[in-house]
Amino acid sequence: MAIQKITVKEFLQLSATNPVLDVRSPGEFTHAHIPGAFSLPLFTDEERKIVGTSYKQQSRETAIKTGLDFFGPNMRKMVEAAEALISAATEKKTGANKTILIHCWRGGMRSAAVAWLLDLYGFKIYTLTGGYKAYRHWVRESFEIPAYFNIVGGYTGSGKTLLIHELKKTGHSVVDLEALANHKGSAFGAIDLPQPNQEMFENLLAKELSIQPAAAKIWMEDESNRIGNLNIPVSLWKQMRSSPVYFLEIAFEKRLEYLVAEYGSIKKEQLVNSIIRIQKRLGGLDTKNAINFLLEDDLASCFRILLRYYDKCYGKALQNRENLSGLLNKIPCESVDTMINLQNLLHATILEKTV
């Protein structure tokens, strides 16, 4: 069977039903990869370094021979690993064939070598033209594509994330930025949640955007340009900032009750560290008082200080939008009740369409 080279778009379409093998080194894969891909490295990190040095300091031919020394003993293992993937895919779907997608960094010798081996064994092989580098170009371009967003807004403690989750459960198009970033937002967002690096976050985000139905209204939570240590791509964030905002108006005390219940069981040490992370912006006196209240088990007083700070920050960011009056849709809500507020939210979108 002939090995076929295909574009990123074709590659990603086939990846929905067929396994993807990333034959770059373990270090390259760990740093970032195509979501859902499996690591089947042609070389270890050290072997890749040796082959690369041979290429630069000696010749292409010497590098290939060096690579073959590493590749030869592992041929059987690579075939068996590919068989295991096909077997697992067969269990998940009816009529699975022996199709495998392969890529390396630039679509060069590494993917060509593994593709040759698996094609020889009898698999149907597709390789990615331009490799992972071409995929990353596609990722960056995907954030430039115009999209239609509905933004769920509201001060901290409004239950915006709960609404996003419920919208997704009920079949609406949703891109959950905080889930992709592995972060809850606010000073407490990173507690026990290691974030992906920027490149992997962008890969995950591009995938989520690509699977949304054409011309769909995509619900997203209102965010600053940063989520923890990660940046929302500038072009995408600009689109978010010019999209309709459905702002949940919930009383301060109701939001405070929700936050105390949400974060009350977290270890004090973790909460103290979270407060210290924002002490420069919070101010010395409020930082000191918030920590003292926390140590005295007065969570409400502690969170009251933090909530006032976050309300001020969010209010300023909200007002900085261009054409805010044309984008802002205020939704009065009595409390942080996800199901009731969901109905209020959807009702507001219906009213907007009829105006």
mmCIF file of C-alpha atoms in Angstrom:
data_model
loop_
_atom_site.group_PDB
_atom_site.id
_atom_site.type_symbol
_atom_site.label_atom_id
_atom_site.label_comp_id
_atom_site.label_asym_id
_atom_site.label_seq_id
_atom_site.Cartn_x
_atom_site.Cartn_y
_atom_site.Cartn_z
ATOM 1 C CA MET A 1 0.000 0.000 0.000
ATOM 2 C CA ALA A 2 1.270 3.456 -0.895
ATOM 3 C CA ILE A 3 2.053 5.962 1.842
ATOM 4 C CA GLN A 4 -0.029 9.133 1.409
ATOM 5 C CA LYS A 5 1.040 12.612 2.455
ATOM 6 C CA ILE A 6 -1.903 14.778 3.508
ATOM 7 C CA THR A 7 -2.589 18.322 4.720
ATOM 8 C CA VAL A 8 -3.217 19.351 8.325
ATOM 9 C CA LYS A 9 -6.952 19.645 7.693
ATOM 10 C CA GLU A 10 -7.157 16.163 6.185
ATOM 11 C CA PHE A 11 -4.916 14.772 8.919
ATOM 12 C CA LEU A 12 -7.104 16.149 11.706
ATOM 13 C CA GLN A 13 -10.289 14.902 10.037
ATOM 14 C CA LEU A 14 -8.880 11.368 9.885
ATOM 15 C CA SER A 15 -7.567 11.636 13.449
ATOM 16 C CA ALA A 16 -11.167 11.633 14.710
ATOM 17 C CA THR A 17 -11.453 7.934 13.818
ATOM 18 C CA ASN A 18 -7.861 6.702 13.512
ATOM 19 C CA PRO A 19 -4.842 6.653 15.862
ATOM 20 C CA VAL A 20 -2.133 9.295 15.513
ATOM 21 C CA LEU A 21 1.487 8.350 16.169
ATOM 22 C CA ASP A 22 3.842 11.146 17.151
ATOM 23 C CA VAL A 23 7.321 9.781 16.383
ATOM 24 C CA ARG A 24 9.209 12.767 17.811
ATOM 25 C CA SER A 25 11.345 12.254 20.902
ATOM 26 C CA PRO A 26 9.721 11.836 24.342
ATOM 27 C CA GLY A 27 10.836 15.330 25.356
ATOM 28 C CA GLU A 28 9.261 16.932 22.315
ATOM 29 C CA PHE A 29 5.999 15.059 22.911
ATOM 30 C CA THR A 30 5.905 15.922 26.615
ATOM 31 C CA HIS A 31 6.404 19.606 25.866
ATOM 32 C CA ALA A 32 3.359 19.704 23.565
ATOM 33 C CA HIS A 33 1.610 17.523 21.017
ATOM 34 C CA ILE A 34 -1.514 17.130 18.917
ATOM 35 C CA PRO A 35 -4.331 16.358 21.391
ATOM 36 C CA GLY A 36 -5.148 12.654 21.369
ATOM 37 C CA ALA A 37 -1.860 11.603 19.742
ATOM 38 C CA PHE A 38 0.166 8.678 21.043
ATOM 39 C CA SER A 39 3.903 8.882 21.577
ATOM 40 C CA LEU A 40 5.896 6.328 19.576
ATOM 41 C CA PRO A 41 9.365 7.894 19.445
ATOM 42 C CA LEU A 42 11.798 6.825 16.774
ATOM 43 C CA PHE A 43 14.656 8.030 18.986
ATOM 44 C CA THR A 44 15.097 8.773 22.657
ATOM 45 C CA ASP A 45 16.004 12.358 23.553
ATOM 46 C CA GLU A 46 19.681 11.418 23.756
ATOM 47 C CA GLU A 47 19.607 9.466 20.482
ATOM 48 C CA ARG A 48 17.965 12.402 18.729
ATOM 49 C CA LYS A 49 20.730 14.659 19.999
ATOM 50 C CA ILE A 50 23.413 12.277 18.708
ATOM 51 C CA VAL A 51 21.789 11.987 15.268
ATOM 52 C CA GLY A 52 21.367 15.743 15.047
ATOM 53 C CA THR A 53 24.996 16.333 15.949
ATOM 54 C CA SER A 54 26.077 13.817 13.269
ATOM 55 C CA TYR A 55 23.982 15.672 10.690
ATOM 56 C CA LYS A 56 25.409 19.080 11.569
ATOM 57 C CA GLN A 57 29.041 18.135 12.133
ATOM 58 C CA GLN A 58 29.494 15.323 9.595
ATOM 59 C CA SER A 59 26.904 14.621 6.905
ATOM 60 C CA ARG A 60 23.340 13.601 6.151
ATOM 61 C CA GLU A 61 24.521 10.125 5.222
ATOM 62 C CA THR A 62 26.386 9.666 8.508
ATOM 63 C CA ALA A 63 23.322 10.835 10.436
ATOM 64 C CA ILE A 64 21.107 8.321 8.628
ATOM 65 C CA LYS A 65 23.511 5.469 9.382
ATOM 66 C CA THR A 66 23.662 6.513 13.033
ATOM 67 C CA GLY A 67 19.891 6.659 13.122
ATOM 68 C CA LEU A 68 19.610 3.177 11.637
ATOM 69 C CA ASP A 69 21.767 1.833 14.464
ATOM 70 C CA PHE A 70 19.105 3.052 16.897
ATOM 71 C CA PHE A 71 16.090 2.266 14.706
ATOM 72 C CA GLY A 72 16.981 -1.304 13.724
ATOM 73 C CA PRO A 73 16.736 -3.005 17.131
ATOM 74 C CA ASN A 74 13.395 -1.277 17.859
ATOM 75 C CA MET A 75 11.552 -2.163 14.648
ATOM 76 C CA ARG A 76 9.646 -5.094 16.107
ATOM 77 C CA LYS A 77 8.618 -3.111 19.207
ATOM 78 C CA MET A 78 7.280 -0.288 17.043
ATOM 79 C CA VAL A 79 5.223 -2.690 14.914
ATOM 80 C CA GLU A 80 3.796 -4.361 18.025
ATOM 81 C CA ALA A 81 2.965 -0.978 19.570
ATOM 82 C CA ALA A 82 1.113 -0.006 16.381
ATOM 83 C CA GLU A 83 -0.777 -3.320 16.456
ATOM 84 C CA ALA A 84 -1.841 -2.662 20.042
ATOM 85 C CA LEU A 85 -3.210 0.736 19.064
ATOM 86 C CA ILE A 86 -5.181 -0.712 16.178
ATOM 87 C CA SER A 87 -6.538 -3.435 18.458
ATOM 88 C CA ALA A 88 -7.698 -0.827 20.987
ATOM 89 C CA ALA A 89 -9.294 1.233 18.209
ATOM 90 C CA THR A 90 -11.115 -1.824 16.904
ATOM 91 C CA GLU A 91 -12.712 -2.378 20.304
ATOM 92 C CA LYS A 92 -14.090 1.169 20.277
ATOM 93 C CA LYS A 93 -15.662 1.171 16.831
ATOM 94 C CA THR A 94 -17.174 -1.178 14.291
ATOM 95 C CA GLY A 95 -15.334 -1.899 11.056
ATOM 96 C CA ALA A 96 -12.005 -0.412 12.152
ATOM 97 C CA ASN A 97 -9.261 -0.786 9.546
ATOM 98 C CA LYS A 98 -5.481 -0.809 9.819
ATOM 99 C CA THR A 99 -5.111 2.924 9.236
ATOM 100 C CA ILE A 100 -2.506 4.912 11.147
ATOM 101 C CA LEU A 101 -1.540 8.589 10.976
ATOM 102 C CA ILE A 102 2.114 9.479 11.532
ATOM 103 C CA HIS A 103 3.955 12.749 12.020
ATOM 104 C CA CYS A 104 7.305 14.059 13.233
ATOM 105 C CA TRP A 105 8.582 17.629 13.546
ATOM 106 C CA ARG A 106 8.839 18.686 9.883
ATOM 107 C CA GLY A 107 7.441 15.661 8.063
ATOM 108 C CA GLY A 108 10.953 14.492 7.262
ATOM 109 C CA MET A 109 13.093 11.441 7.863
ATOM 110 C CA ARG A 110 11.671 10.337 11.203
ATOM 111 C CA SER A 111 8.091 10.023 10.014
ATOM 112 C CA ALA A 112 9.292 8.617 6.681
ATOM 113 C CA ALA A 113 11.233 5.848 8.450
ATOM 114 C CA VAL A 114 8.348 4.761 10.693
ATOM 115 C CA ALA A 115 5.870 5.101 7.827
ATOM 116 C CA TRP A 116 8.044 2.823 5.661
ATOM 117 C CA LEU A 117 8.204 0.192 8.400
ATOM 118 C CA LEU A 118 4.489 0.141 9.181
ATOM 119 C CA ASP A 119 3.548 0.306 5.499
ATOM 120 C CA LEU A 120 5.812 -2.687 4.885
ATOM 121 C CA TYR A 121 4.028 -4.579 7.642
ATOM 122 C CA GLY A 122 0.644 -3.918 6.060
ATOM 123 C CA PHE A 123 -0.824 -0.817 7.710
ATOM 124 C CA LYS A 124 -2.490 1.935 5.709
ATOM 125 C CA ILE A 125 -0.308 4.970 6.425
ATOM 126 C CA TYR A 126 -0.927 8.696 6.149
ATOM 127 C CA THR A 127 1.811 11.187 7.015
ATOM 128 C CA LEU A 128 1.402 14.867 7.808
ATOM 129 C CA THR A 129 2.920 17.185 5.225
ATOM 130 C CA GLY A 130 5.112 19.640 7.098
ATOM 131 C CA GLY A 131 4.781 17.662 10.344
ATOM 132 C CA TYR A 132 4.060 19.153 13.756
ATOM 133 C CA LYS A 133 5.497 22.467 12.582
ATOM 134 C CA ALA A 134 2.693 22.738 9.980
ATOM 135 C CA TYR A 135 0.171 21.780 12.650
ATOM 136 C CA ARG A 136 1.368 24.608 14.885
ATOM 137 C CA HIS A 137 0.934 27.022 11.976
ATOM 138 C CA TRP A 138 -2.662 25.773 11.644
ATOM 139 C CA VAL A 139 -3.206 26.294 15.399
ATOM 140 C CA ARG A 140 -2.097 29.910 15.269
ATOM 141 C CA GLU A 141 -4.176 30.608 12.160
ATOM 142 C CA SER A 142 -7.279 29.072 13.768
ATOM 143 C CA PHE A 143 -7.430 31.915 16.303
ATOM 144 C CA GLU A 144 -7.743 34.420 13.445
ATOM 145 C CA ILE A 145 -10.909 32.834 12.045
ATOM 146 C CA PRO A 146 -14.002 34.940 12.852
ATOM 147 C CA ALA A 147 -16.323 33.200 15.291
ATOM 148 C CA TYR A 148 -19.576 33.988 17.073
ATOM 149 C CA PHE A 149 -19.296 34.114 20.864
ATOM 150 C CA ASN A 150 -21.729 34.630 23.708
ATOM 151 C CA ILE A 151 -19.824 35.642 26.841
ATOM 152 C CA VAL A 152 -21.054 34.700 30.325
ATOM 153 C CA GLY A 153 -20.068 37.603 32.577
ATOM 154 C CA GLY A 154 -20.469 38.470 36.221
ATOM 155 C CA TYR A 155 -18.456 39.346 39.288
ATOM 156 C CA THR A 156 -16.413 36.697 41.084
ATOM 157 C CA GLY A 157 -18.625 34.177 42.869
ATOM 158 C CA SER A 158 -21.484 34.418 40.350
ATOM 159 C CA GLY A 159 -21.213 30.755 39.390
ATOM 160 C CA LYS A 160 -20.190 31.494 35.800
ATOM 161 C CA THR A 161 -18.212 28.265 35.481
ATOM 162 C CA LEU A 162 -21.170 26.211 36.722
ATOM 163 C CA LEU A 163 -23.313 27.805 34.021
ATOM 164 C CA ILE A 164 -20.727 27.013 31.356
ATOM 165 C CA HIS A 165 -20.751 23.366 32.446
ATOM 166 C CA GLU A 166 -24.547 23.236 32.395
ATOM 167 C CA LEU A 167 -24.724 24.850 28.967
ATOM 168 C CA LYS A 168 -22.436 22.128 27.668
ATOM 169 C CA LYS A 169 -24.515 19.383 29.317
ATOM 170 C CA THR A 170 -27.645 20.708 27.671
ATOM 171 C CA GLY A 171 -26.175 20.587 24.175
ATOM 172 C CA HIS A 172 -25.027 24.151 23.616
ATOM 173 C CA SER A 173 -21.737 24.943 21.890
ATOM 174 C CA VAL A 174 -19.219 25.695 24.626
ATOM 175 C CA VAL A 175 -15.487 26.302 24.881
ATOM 176 C CA ASP A 176 -14.488 26.002 28.532
ATOM 177 C CA LEU A 177 -11.307 28.064 28.765
ATOM 178 C CA GLU A 178 -10.694 27.384 32.455
ATOM 179 C CA ALA A 179 -10.989 23.628 31.936
ATOM 180 C CA LEU A 180 -8.517 23.754 29.044
ATOM 181 C CA ALA A 181 -6.161 25.878 31.157
ATOM 182 C CA ASN A 182 -6.720 23.642 34.200
ATOM 183 C CA HIS A 183 -7.473 26.695 36.294
ATOM 184 C CA LYS A 184 -10.487 27.942 38.251
ATOM 185 C CA GLY A 185 -9.782 31.639 37.859
ATOM 186 C CA SER A 186 -9.157 34.121 40.704
ATOM 187 C CA ALA A 187 -6.346 33.876 43.252
ATOM 188 C CA PHE A 188 -7.396 30.323 44.138
ATOM 189 C CA GLY A 189 -7.465 29.021 40.583
ATOM 190 C CA ALA A 190 -4.158 27.188 40.612
ATOM 191 C CA ILE A 191 -4.715 25.267 43.865
ATOM 192 C CA ASP A 192 -3.826 21.609 43.203
ATOM 193 C CA LEU A 193 -4.169 22.214 39.465
ATOM 194 C CA PRO A 194 -0.920 22.056 37.429
ATOM 195 C CA GLN A 195 -1.442 23.961 34.188
ATOM 196 C CA PRO A 196 -0.309 22.875 30.726
ATOM 197 C CA ASN A 197 2.329 25.030 29.074
ATOM 198 C CA GLN A 198 1.312 27.783 26.656
ATOM 199 C CA GLU A 199 1.862 25.697 23.523
ATOM 200 C CA MET A 200 -0.202 22.765 24.747
ATOM 201 C CA PHE A 201 -2.964 25.098 25.910
ATOM 202 C CA GLU A 202 -3.133 26.602 22.431
ATOM 203 C CA ASN A 203 -3.286 23.116 20.869
ATOM 204 C CA LEU A 204 -6.176 22.124 23.121
ATOM 205 C CA LEU A 205 -7.972 25.408 22.495
ATOM 206 C CA ALA A 206 -7.604 25.161 18.722
ATOM 207 C CA LYS A 207 -9.051 21.655 18.780
ATOM 208 C CA GLU A 208 -12.085 22.763 20.822
ATOM 209 C CA LEU A 209 -12.756 25.644 18.454
ATOM 210 C CA SER A 210 -12.395 23.404 15.393
ATOM 211 C CA ILE A 211 -15.032 20.895 16.522
ATOM 212 C CA GLN A 212 -17.744 23.508 17.082
ATOM 213 C CA PRO A 213 -20.552 23.481 14.489
ATOM 214 C CA ALA A 214 -20.197 25.991 11.673
ATOM 215 C CA ALA A 215 -21.734 29.397 12.445
ATOM 216 C CA ALA A 216 -22.666 28.238 15.967
ATOM 217 C CA LYS A 217 -22.944 30.691 18.847
ATOM 218 C CA ILE A 218 -20.176 29.533 21.165
ATOM 219 C CA TRP A 219 -20.579 30.164 24.884
ATOM 220 C CA MET A 220 -17.433 31.192 26.773
ATOM 221 C CA GLU A 221 -16.784 32.569 30.220
ATOM 222 C CA ASP A 222 -15.598 36.155 30.471
ATOM 223 C CA GLU A 223 -11.861 36.135 31.114
ATOM 224 C CA SER A 224 -8.960 38.515 31.298
ATOM 225 C CA ASN A 225 -6.240 37.916 28.707
ATOM 226 C CA ARG A 226 -4.509 35.609 31.225
ATOM 227 C CA ILE A 227 -5.775 32.466 32.913
ATOM 228 C CA GLY A 228 -3.264 31.697 35.625
ATOM 229 C CA ASN A 229 0.097 31.491 33.852
ATOM 230 C CA LEU A 230 -1.413 31.154 30.375
ATOM 231 C CA ASN A 231 -2.332 33.759 27.787
ATOM 232 C CA ILE A 232 -5.459 33.639 25.655
ATOM 233 C CA PRO A 233 -4.225 34.196 22.061
ATOM 234 C CA VAL A 234 -4.520 37.911 21.314
ATOM 235 C CA SER A 235 -6.657 37.608 18.177
ATOM 236 C CA LEU A 236 -9.124 35.312 19.931
ATOM 237 C CA TRP A 237 -9.296 37.509 23.025
ATOM 238 C CA LYS A 238 -10.057 40.549 20.872
ATOM 239 C CA GLN A 239 -12.993 38.670 19.369
ATOM 240 C CA MET A 240 -14.207 37.788 22.862
ATOM 241 C CA ARG A 241 -13.986 41.431 23.913
ATOM 242 C CA SER A 242 -16.214 42.509 21.036
ATOM 243 C CA SER A 243 -18.868 39.817 21.674
ATOM 244 C CA PRO A 244 -22.176 40.122 23.592
ATOM 245 C CA VAL A 245 -21.766 39.839 27.376
ATOM 246 C CA TYR A 246 -24.547 38.275 29.461
ATOM 247 C CA PHE A 247 -23.803 39.693 32.893
ATOM 248 C CA LEU A 248 -25.206 37.861 35.926
ATOM 249 C CA GLU A 249 -26.254 40.475 38.494
ATOM 250 C CA ILE A 250 -26.023 38.732 41.872
ATOM 251 C CA ALA A 251 -25.838 40.511 45.227
ATOM 252 C CA PHE A 252 -22.479 40.739 46.972
ATOM 253 C CA GLU A 253 -23.601 38.766 50.044
ATOM 254 C CA LYS A 254 -25.002 35.916 47.931
ATOM 255 C CA ARG A 255 -21.724 35.620 46.053
ATOM 256 C CA LEU A 256 -19.811 35.720 49.320
ATOM 257 C CA GLU A 257 -21.887 32.818 50.667
ATOM 258 C CA TYR A 258 -21.107 30.821 47.536
ATOM 259 C CA LEU A 259 -17.347 31.454 47.773
ATOM 260 C CA VAL A 260 -17.194 30.482 51.452
ATOM 261 C CA ALA A 261 -18.942 27.206 50.634
ATOM 262 C CA GLU A 262 -16.775 26.628 47.525
ATOM 263 C CA TYR A 263 -13.367 27.273 49.093
ATOM 264 C CA GLY A 264 -14.065 26.708 52.782
ATOM 265 C CA SER A 265 -12.644 23.181 52.836
ATOM 266 C CA ILE A 266 -9.315 24.086 51.219
ATOM 267 C CA LYS A 267 -6.247 23.922 53.466
ATOM 268 C CA LYS A 268 -5.377 27.243 55.086
ATOM 269 C CA GLU A 269 -1.779 27.066 53.926
ATOM 270 C CA GLN A 270 -2.895 26.889 50.298
ATOM 271 C CA LEU A 271 -5.280 29.794 50.753
ATOM 272 C CA VAL A 272 -2.593 31.897 52.455
ATOM 273 C CA ASN A 273 -0.209 31.236 49.553
ATOM 274 C CA SER A 274 -2.935 32.243 47.109
ATOM 275 C CA ILE A 275 -3.492 35.526 48.959
ATOM 276 C CA ILE A 276 0.234 36.236 49.051
ATOM 277 C CA ARG A 277 0.382 35.858 45.252
ATOM 278 C CA ILE A 278 -1.785 38.984 44.867
ATOM 279 C CA GLN A 279 -0.486 40.965 47.854
ATOM 280 C CA LYS A 280 1.124 43.702 45.723
ATOM 281 C CA ARG A 281 -2.212 44.470 44.074
ATOM 282 C CA LEU A 282 -4.298 43.786 47.162
ATOM 283 C CA GLY A 283 -2.224 46.070 49.385
ATOM 284 C CA GLY A 284 -0.331 45.394 52.593
ATOM 285 C CA LEU A 285 -3.147 46.125 55.054
ATOM 286 C CA ASP A 286 -5.819 44.090 53.239
ATOM 287 C CA THR A 287 -3.356 41.229 52.760
ATOM 288 C CA LYS A 288 -2.551 41.211 56.474
ATOM 289 C CA ASN A 289 -6.201 41.406 57.503
ATOM 290 C CA ALA A 290 -7.320 38.731 55.034
ATOM 291 C CA ILE A 291 -4.673 36.287 56.297
ATOM 292 C CA ASN A 292 -5.453 37.047 59.950
ATOM 293 C CA PHE A 293 -9.172 36.452 59.389
ATOM 294 C CA LEU A 294 -8.329 33.185 57.641
ATOM 295 C CA LEU A 295 -6.127 31.992 60.500
ATOM 296 C CA GLU A 296 -8.927 32.865 62.929
ATOM 297 C CA ASP A 297 -11.349 30.703 60.884
ATOM 298 C CA ASP A 298 -13.344 33.760 59.866
ATOM 299 C CA LEU A 299 -13.616 32.827 56.192
ATOM 300 C CA ALA A 300 -16.447 35.243 55.489
ATOM 301 C CA SER A 301 -14.410 38.270 56.602
ATOM 302 C CA CYS A 302 -11.366 37.017 54.711
ATOM 303 C CA PHE A 303 -13.267 36.447 51.490
ATOM 304 C CA ARG A 304 -15.131 39.727 51.897
ATOM 305 C CA ILE A 305 -11.818 41.553 51.480
ATOM 306 C CA LEU A 306 -10.848 39.458 48.477
ATOM 307 C CA LEU A 307 -14.253 39.768 46.846
ATOM 308 C CA ARG A 308 -14.181 43.568 47.048
ATOM 309 C CA TYR A 309 -10.773 43.483 45.350
ATOM 310 C CA TYR A 310 -11.930 41.168 42.558
ATOM 311 C CA ASP A 311 -15.124 43.153 42.012
ATOM 312 C CA LYS A 312 -13.045 46.270 41.489
ATOM 313 C CA CYS A 313 -10.722 44.492 39.025
ATOM 314 C CA TYR A 314 -13.559 42.921 37.057
ATOM 315 C CA GLY A 315 -15.564 46.143 36.941
ATOM 316 C CA LYS A 316 -12.601 48.008 35.518
ATOM 317 C CA ALA A 317 -11.993 45.322 32.867
ATOM 318 C CA LEU A 318 -15.670 45.307 31.940
ATOM 319 C CA GLN A 319 -15.765 49.063 31.455
ATOM 320 C CA ASN A 320 -12.665 48.975 29.231
ATOM 321 C CA ARG A 321 -14.617 47.249 26.463
ATOM 322 C CA GLU A 322 -15.343 49.305 23.379
ATOM 323 C CA ASN A 323 -19.065 49.785 22.736
ATOM 324 C CA LEU A 324 -19.934 48.313 26.134
ATOM 325 C CA SER A 325 -23.475 49.688 26.018
ATOM 326 C CA GLY A 326 -24.137 47.754 22.823
ATOM 327 C CA LEU A 327 -22.647 44.519 24.169
ATOM 328 C CA LEU A 328 -23.803 44.362 27.799
ATOM 329 C CA ASN A 329 -26.952 42.440 28.699
ATOM 330 C CA LYS A 330 -27.635 42.514 32.452
ATOM 331 C CA ILE A 331 -29.444 39.499 33.921
ATOM 332 C CA PRO A 332 -30.832 40.010 37.464
ATOM 333 C CA CYS A 333 -30.402 36.823 39.546
ATOM 334 C CA GLU A 334 -31.520 36.293 43.127
ATOM 335 C CA SER A 335 -28.762 33.851 44.067
ATOM 336 C CA VAL A 336 -26.101 31.491 42.734
ATOM 337 C CA ASP A 337 -28.594 28.885 41.542
ATOM 338 C CA THR A 338 -27.274 27.235 38.391
ATOM 339 C CA MET A 339 -30.524 25.877 36.974
ATOM 340 C CA ILE A 340 -32.572 29.025 37.594
ATOM 341 C CA ASN A 341 -29.806 31.263 36.299
ATOM 342 C CA LEU A 342 -29.435 29.075 33.223
ATOM 343 C CA GLN A 343 -33.075 29.716 32.381
ATOM 344 C CA ASN A 344 -32.568 33.434 33.005
ATOM 345 C CA LEU A 345 -29.546 33.383 30.710
ATOM 346 C CA LEU A 346 -31.268 31.560 27.854
ATOM 347 C CA HIS A 347 -34.347 33.735 28.219
ATOM 348 C CA ALA A 348 -32.137 36.823 27.832
ATOM 349 C CA THR A 349 -30.694 35.506 24.552
ATOM 350 C CA ILE A 350 -34.208 34.884 23.209
ATOM 351 C CA LEU A 351 -35.275 38.394 24.155
ATOM 352 C CA GLU A 352 -32.209 39.852 22.417
ATOM 353 C CA LYS A 353 -33.124 38.046 19.179
ATOM 354 C CA THR A 354 -36.648 39.444 19.248
ATOM 355 C CA VAL A 355 -35.589 43.038 19.826
#
